[in-house]
């Protein structure tokens, strides 16, 4: 009897492991969770972010293709190819005209899980990323906290980012520094193992010369759907209000956009 029980338990664990080895490691599009891939597990993620609305016509599409791999010992890394195209009004011309700019870049991230959101009181992870493109360098760090309680998932990120961009000043090239400090807070309710309703909030702040220049709050809803080793997430995030740098009504349409829409989908193998 004991042998039979042990056999059934072992079989259950093996089946559970097979089911969850490709389980979804994120429910949100802007907010990260503490989960990491298992050793040797690989995942392709496709990001598409549409940003729309400024003082005049503006539309921007950010595309990221990410290859993610688990390294073991709660560590994973990822490599990105980043493509951006944006069209807006060129205000420097006497007669305004639409201008389109394209950018290409590369990024590399590292993520270390310290605590598990189920086994521990909270999940905790540290995240670091650097990015290189022709017109700027980026360095980003995150502290990730999350918790799963029955059908509810809560996640919060503290984010710090520094951008270095070349500028011409008095016929000389200098590196302009811009800093960003963001706070993301997200909630998800799982109707079943496949479909989840999500709500995300993003408090974004931009500093120049160590002074707060822009500050705005985004808030929106979305969903997450996963099936076997495939998942898709979507969020619509309108700008709710601006606290610094307001240009139109309650909004900052100089640094930020009226709304952002992000679609992620992934395949694990």
Short mmCIF file of C-alpha atoms in Angstrom, two decimals:
data_model
loop_
_atom_site.label_atom_id
_atom_site.label_comp_id
_atom_site.label_asym_id
_atom_site.label_seq_id
_atom_site.Cartn_x
_atom_site.Cartn_y
_atom_site.Cartn_z
CA UNK A 1 0.00 0.00 0.00
CA UNK A 2 2.76 2.39 0.91
CA UNK A 3 4.60 1.56 -2.31
CA UNK A 4 1.43 2.21 -4.31
CA UNK A 5 0.88 5.55 -2.58
CA UNK A 6 4.47 6.55 -3.19
CA UNK A 7 4.17 5.60 -6.85
CA UNK A 8 1.02 7.67 -7.25
CA UNK A 9 2.63 10.62 -5.48
CA UNK A 10 5.73 10.41 -7.65
CA UNK A 11 3.58 10.19 -10.79
CA UNK A 12 1.56 13.23 -9.69
CA UNK A 13 4.70 15.22 -9.07
CA UNK A 14 6.09 14.28 -12.47
CA UNK A 15 2.85 15.26 -14.19
CA UNK A 16 2.68 18.50 -12.24
CA UNK A 17 6.27 19.28 -13.15
CA UNK A 18 5.56 18.62 -16.81
CA UNK A 19 2.53 20.89 -16.75
CA UNK A 20 4.16 23.76 -14.93
CA UNK A 21 7.60 23.65 -16.55
CA UNK A 22 6.23 25.87 -19.31
CA UNK A 23 3.88 27.84 -17.09
CA UNK A 24 3.43 31.54 -17.63
CA UNK A 25 5.93 33.66 -15.71
CA UNK A 26 4.04 36.96 -16.09
CA UNK A 27 0.44 38.13 -16.16
CA UNK A 28 1.13 41.82 -16.78
CA UNK A 29 2.64 43.86 -19.59
CA UNK A 30 4.22 46.77 -17.69
CA UNK A 31 4.75 45.19 -14.28
CA UNK A 32 7.23 42.37 -13.72
CA UNK A 33 6.77 39.38 -11.39
CA UNK A 34 9.45 37.52 -9.46
CA UNK A 35 9.24 34.23 -11.36
CA UNK A 36 12.15 33.03 -13.51
CA UNK A 37 12.53 30.26 -16.06
CA UNK A 38 13.82 26.85 -15.03
CA UNK A 39 17.36 25.89 -16.02
CA UNK A 40 17.56 25.29 -19.74
CA UNK A 41 14.02 26.51 -20.42
CA UNK A 42 13.85 28.98 -23.29
CA UNK A 43 11.24 31.48 -24.31
CA UNK A 44 10.64 33.86 -27.20
CA UNK A 45 8.66 36.99 -26.32
CA UNK A 46 7.33 39.51 -28.83
CA UNK A 47 6.57 43.00 -27.51
CA UNK A 48 4.52 45.66 -29.30
CA UNK A 49 3.81 49.02 -27.64
CA UNK A 50 1.75 51.69 -29.40
CA UNK A 51 2.01 55.21 -27.99
CA UNK A 52 -0.44 57.82 -29.27
CA UNK A 53 -1.33 61.46 -28.70
CA UNK A 54 0.71 64.53 -27.87
CA UNK A 55 0.17 68.28 -28.37
CA UNK A 56 0.07 67.70 -32.12
CA UNK A 57 -0.05 64.51 -34.16
CA UNK A 58 2.13 61.77 -32.71
CA UNK A 59 2.28 58.02 -33.11
CA UNK A 60 5.06 55.70 -31.97
CA UNK A 61 5.49 51.94 -32.20
CA UNK A 62 8.07 50.11 -30.10
CA UNK A 63 8.84 46.53 -31.05
CA UNK A 64 11.04 44.18 -29.02
CA UNK A 65 11.99 40.61 -29.85
CA UNK A 66 13.27 38.86 -26.72
CA UNK A 67 15.07 35.55 -26.32
CA UNK A 68 14.95 34.44 -22.68
CA UNK A 69 16.76 31.50 -21.07
CA UNK A 70 16.85 30.05 -17.55
CA UNK A 71 20.34 29.55 -16.14
CA UNK A 72 19.44 27.72 -12.93
CA UNK A 73 19.85 28.79 -9.30
CA UNK A 74 16.90 31.22 -9.73
CA UNK A 75 18.74 33.22 -12.40
CA UNK A 76 17.74 34.02 -15.96
CA UNK A 77 18.98 36.26 -18.72
CA UNK A 78 17.47 37.65 -21.93
CA UNK A 79 18.58 39.37 -25.12
CA UNK A 80 16.49 41.89 -27.04
CA UNK A 81 16.42 43.38 -30.50
CA UNK A 82 14.66 46.75 -30.20
CA UNK A 83 13.01 48.58 -33.10
CA UNK A 84 11.24 51.94 -32.80
CA UNK A 85 9.45 54.06 -35.37
CA UNK A 86 7.75 57.34 -34.52
CA UNK A 87 5.93 59.94 -36.59
CA UNK A 88 5.20 63.43 -35.34
CA UNK A 89 5.10 67.10 -36.28
CA UNK A 90 8.45 68.77 -36.87
CA UNK A 91 7.98 72.10 -35.07
CA UNK A 92 11.43 73.39 -36.08
CA UNK A 93 10.25 74.10 -39.61
CA UNK A 94 8.41 77.28 -40.57
CA UNK A 95 5.69 75.14 -42.09
CA UNK A 96 4.87 72.18 -39.91
CA UNK A 97 5.31 68.80 -41.53
CA UNK A 98 5.19 65.20 -40.40
CA UNK A 99 8.53 63.53 -39.79
CA UNK A 100 9.26 59.85 -39.23
CA UNK A 101 12.29 58.58 -37.30
CA UNK A 102 13.50 55.02 -36.90
CA UNK A 103 15.78 53.59 -34.21
CA UNK A 104 17.37 50.21 -33.62
CA UNK A 105 19.06 48.91 -30.48
CA UNK A 106 20.14 45.91 -28.40
CA UNK A 107 19.44 45.11 -24.74
CA UNK A 108 20.49 42.47 -22.24
CA UNK A 109 18.68 41.75 -18.97
CA UNK A 110 19.50 39.71 -15.86
CA UNK A 111 16.93 38.63 -13.27
CA UNK A 112 17.55 36.94 -9.92
CA UNK A 113 14.71 35.50 -7.84
CA UNK A 114 15.38 35.73 -4.10
CA UNK A 115 12.01 34.77 -2.61
CA UNK A 116 9.07 32.81 -4.02
CA UNK A 117 5.57 34.40 -3.98
CA UNK A 118 3.92 31.10 -2.93
CA UNK A 119 6.48 29.46 -0.62
CA UNK A 120 7.50 32.74 1.08
CA UNK A 121 5.48 35.62 2.55
CA UNK A 122 6.20 37.60 -0.64
CA UNK A 123 8.06 37.05 -3.88
CA UNK A 124 11.21 39.13 -4.37
CA UNK A 125 13.51 39.53 -7.36
CA UNK A 126 16.22 41.90 -8.58
CA UNK A 127 16.45 42.96 -12.21
CA UNK A 128 19.13 44.75 -14.22
CA UNK A 129 19.23 45.72 -17.90
CA UNK A 130 21.50 47.72 -20.19
CA UNK A 131 20.66 48.92 -23.68
CA UNK A 132 22.77 50.18 -26.57
CA UNK A 133 21.51 52.06 -29.63
CA UNK A 134 22.93 54.57 -32.07
CA UNK A 135 21.49 57.56 -30.25
CA UNK A 136 21.57 56.63 -26.54
CA UNK A 137 22.76 54.29 -23.80
CA UNK A 138 20.37 53.01 -21.14
CA UNK A 139 20.83 51.42 -17.72
CA UNK A 140 17.85 50.15 -15.74
CA UNK A 141 17.34 48.49 -12.37
CA UNK A 142 14.19 47.06 -10.77
CA UNK A 143 13.13 45.74 -7.39
CA UNK A 144 10.26 43.32 -7.93
CA UNK A 145 7.79 42.29 -5.21
CA UNK A 146 4.74 40.10 -5.75
CA UNK A 147 2.29 37.85 -3.94
CA UNK A 148 -0.29 35.28 -4.96
CA UNK A 149 -3.32 34.81 -2.70
CA UNK A 150 -5.86 32.30 -3.98
CA UNK A 151 -7.13 33.77 -7.28
CA UNK A 152 -5.49 37.16 -6.76
CA UNK A 153 -1.99 38.23 -7.79
CA UNK A 154 -0.43 41.51 -6.68
CA UNK A 155 2.87 42.85 -8.04
CA UNK A 156 4.87 46.04 -7.50
CA UNK A 157 8.07 47.33 -9.12
CA UNK A 158 10.40 50.12 -8.11
CA UNK A 159 12.27 51.17 -11.26
CA UNK A 160 15.30 53.40 -11.77
CA UNK A 161 16.60 54.22 -15.24
CA UNK A 162 19.41 56.41 -16.54
CA UNK A 163 19.72 57.47 -20.18
CA UNK A 164 22.79 58.98 -21.80
CA UNK A 165 22.27 60.69 -25.15
CA UNK A 166 24.77 62.67 -27.29
CA UNK A 167 23.98 66.34 -27.89
CA UNK A 168 25.79 69.09 -29.79
CA UNK A 169 26.53 72.10 -27.56
CA UNK A 170 28.74 74.94 -28.89
CA UNK A 171 29.91 72.66 -31.72
CA UNK A 172 30.99 69.99 -29.25
CA UNK A 173 29.45 66.64 -28.47
CA UNK A 174 28.37 66.23 -24.87
CA UNK A 175 26.45 63.45 -23.15
CA UNK A 176 23.11 64.60 -21.76
CA UNK A 177 21.93 62.61 -18.75
CA UNK A 178 18.29 61.93 -17.98
CA UNK A 179 17.02 59.92 -15.01
CA UNK A 180 13.70 58.19 -14.53
CA UNK A 181 12.10 56.81 -11.38
CA UNK A 182 8.90 54.82 -11.81
CA UNK A 183 6.58 52.86 -9.56
CA UNK A 184 4.36 50.15 -11.02
CA UNK A 185 1.50 48.46 -9.18
CA UNK A 186 -0.63 45.71 -10.72
CA UNK A 187 -3.48 43.40 -9.78
CA UNK A 188 -4.81 40.26 -11.45
CA UNK A 189 -7.82 38.04 -10.86
CA UNK A 190 -7.68 34.52 -12.28
CA UNK A 191 -11.05 33.19 -13.47
CA UNK A 192 -9.36 29.87 -14.23
CA UNK A 193 -5.89 28.57 -15.04
CA UNK A 194 -5.98 30.16 -18.51
CA UNK A 195 -7.75 33.53 -18.35
CA UNK A 196 -6.88 36.45 -16.05
CA UNK A 197 -8.25 39.99 -15.79
CA UNK A 198 -5.55 42.57 -15.01
CA UNK A 199 -5.32 46.16 -13.80
CA UNK A 200 -2.06 48.13 -13.91
CA UNK A 201 -0.87 51.51 -12.66
CA UNK A 202 2.35 53.29 -13.59
CA UNK A 203 3.64 56.42 -11.82
CA UNK A 204 6.35 57.88 -14.08
CA UNK A 205 8.88 60.57 -13.14
CA UNK A 206 11.62 62.20 -15.25
CA UNK A 207 14.54 64.14 -13.78
CA UNK A 208 16.97 66.48 -15.56
CA UNK A 209 19.91 68.02 -13.67
CA UNK A 210 18.55 66.22 -10.58
CA UNK A 211 15.32 68.21 -10.77
CA UNK A 212 11.89 66.73 -11.33
CA UNK A 213 10.74 67.92 -14.75
CA UNK A 214 7.85 65.58 -15.58
CA UNK A 215 5.53 63.39 -13.52
CA UNK A 216 2.39 61.54 -14.62
CA UNK A 217 0.13 58.67 -13.67
CA UNK A 218 -1.07 55.99 -16.10
CA UNK A 219 -3.78 53.49 -15.21
CA UNK A 220 -5.56 50.86 -17.27
CA UNK A 221 -7.00 47.39 -17.62
CA UNK A 222 -6.09 44.34 -19.64
CA UNK A 223 -6.10 40.58 -19.78
CA UNK A 224 -3.81 37.58 -19.85
CA UNK A 225 -4.46 34.28 -21.58
CA UNK A 226 -2.23 31.21 -21.59
CA UNK A 227 -2.47 27.73 -23.07
CA UNK A 228 0.21 25.08 -22.61
CA UNK A 229 3.50 26.76 -23.60
CA UNK A 230 1.96 29.88 -25.20
CA UNK A 231 0.62 33.05 -23.57
CA UNK A 232 -0.63 36.49 -24.61
CA UNK A 233 -1.04 39.66 -22.51
CA UNK A 234 -2.64 43.01 -23.38
CA UNK A 235 -3.04 46.31 -21.50
CA UNK A 236 -4.56 49.68 -22.45
CA UNK A 237 -2.98 52.48 -20.35
CA UNK A 238 -4.34 56.04 -20.69
CA UNK A 239 -2.61 58.91 -18.94
CA UNK A 240 -4.85 59.85 -16.01
CA UNK A 241 -3.20 63.02 -14.74
CA UNK A 242 0.06 64.94 -14.64
CA UNK A 243 1.70 66.21 -11.44
CA UNK A 244 4.58 68.09 -13.07
CA UNK A 245 5.06 69.49 -16.56
CA UNK A 246 1.36 69.76 -17.41
CA UNK A 247 0.79 71.05 -20.94
CA UNK A 248 -2.86 70.31 -21.80
CA UNK A 249 -5.65 70.19 -19.24
CA UNK A 250 -4.50 67.68 -16.62
CA UNK A 251 -2.02 65.92 -18.92
CA UNK A 252 1.65 66.22 -19.82
CA UNK A 253 1.74 65.84 -23.60
CA UNK A 254 5.32 66.97 -23.96
CA UNK A 255 7.18 64.10 -22.28
CA UNK A 256 4.34 61.57 -22.22
CA UNK A 257 1.55 60.39 -24.52
CA UNK A 258 -2.20 60.40 -24.00
CA UNK A 259 -2.36 56.63 -24.10
CA UNK A 260 -0.24 53.51 -24.46
CA UNK A 261 -1.30 50.05 -25.62
CA UNK A 262 0.95 47.03 -25.10
CA UNK A 263 0.58 43.52 -26.52
CA UNK A 264 2.94 40.70 -25.53
CA UNK A 265 2.91 37.10 -26.69
CA UNK A 266 5.33 34.33 -25.98
CA UNK A 267 6.25 30.77 -26.86
CA UNK A 268 8.29 28.62 -24.44
CA UNK A 269 10.32 25.63 -25.56
#
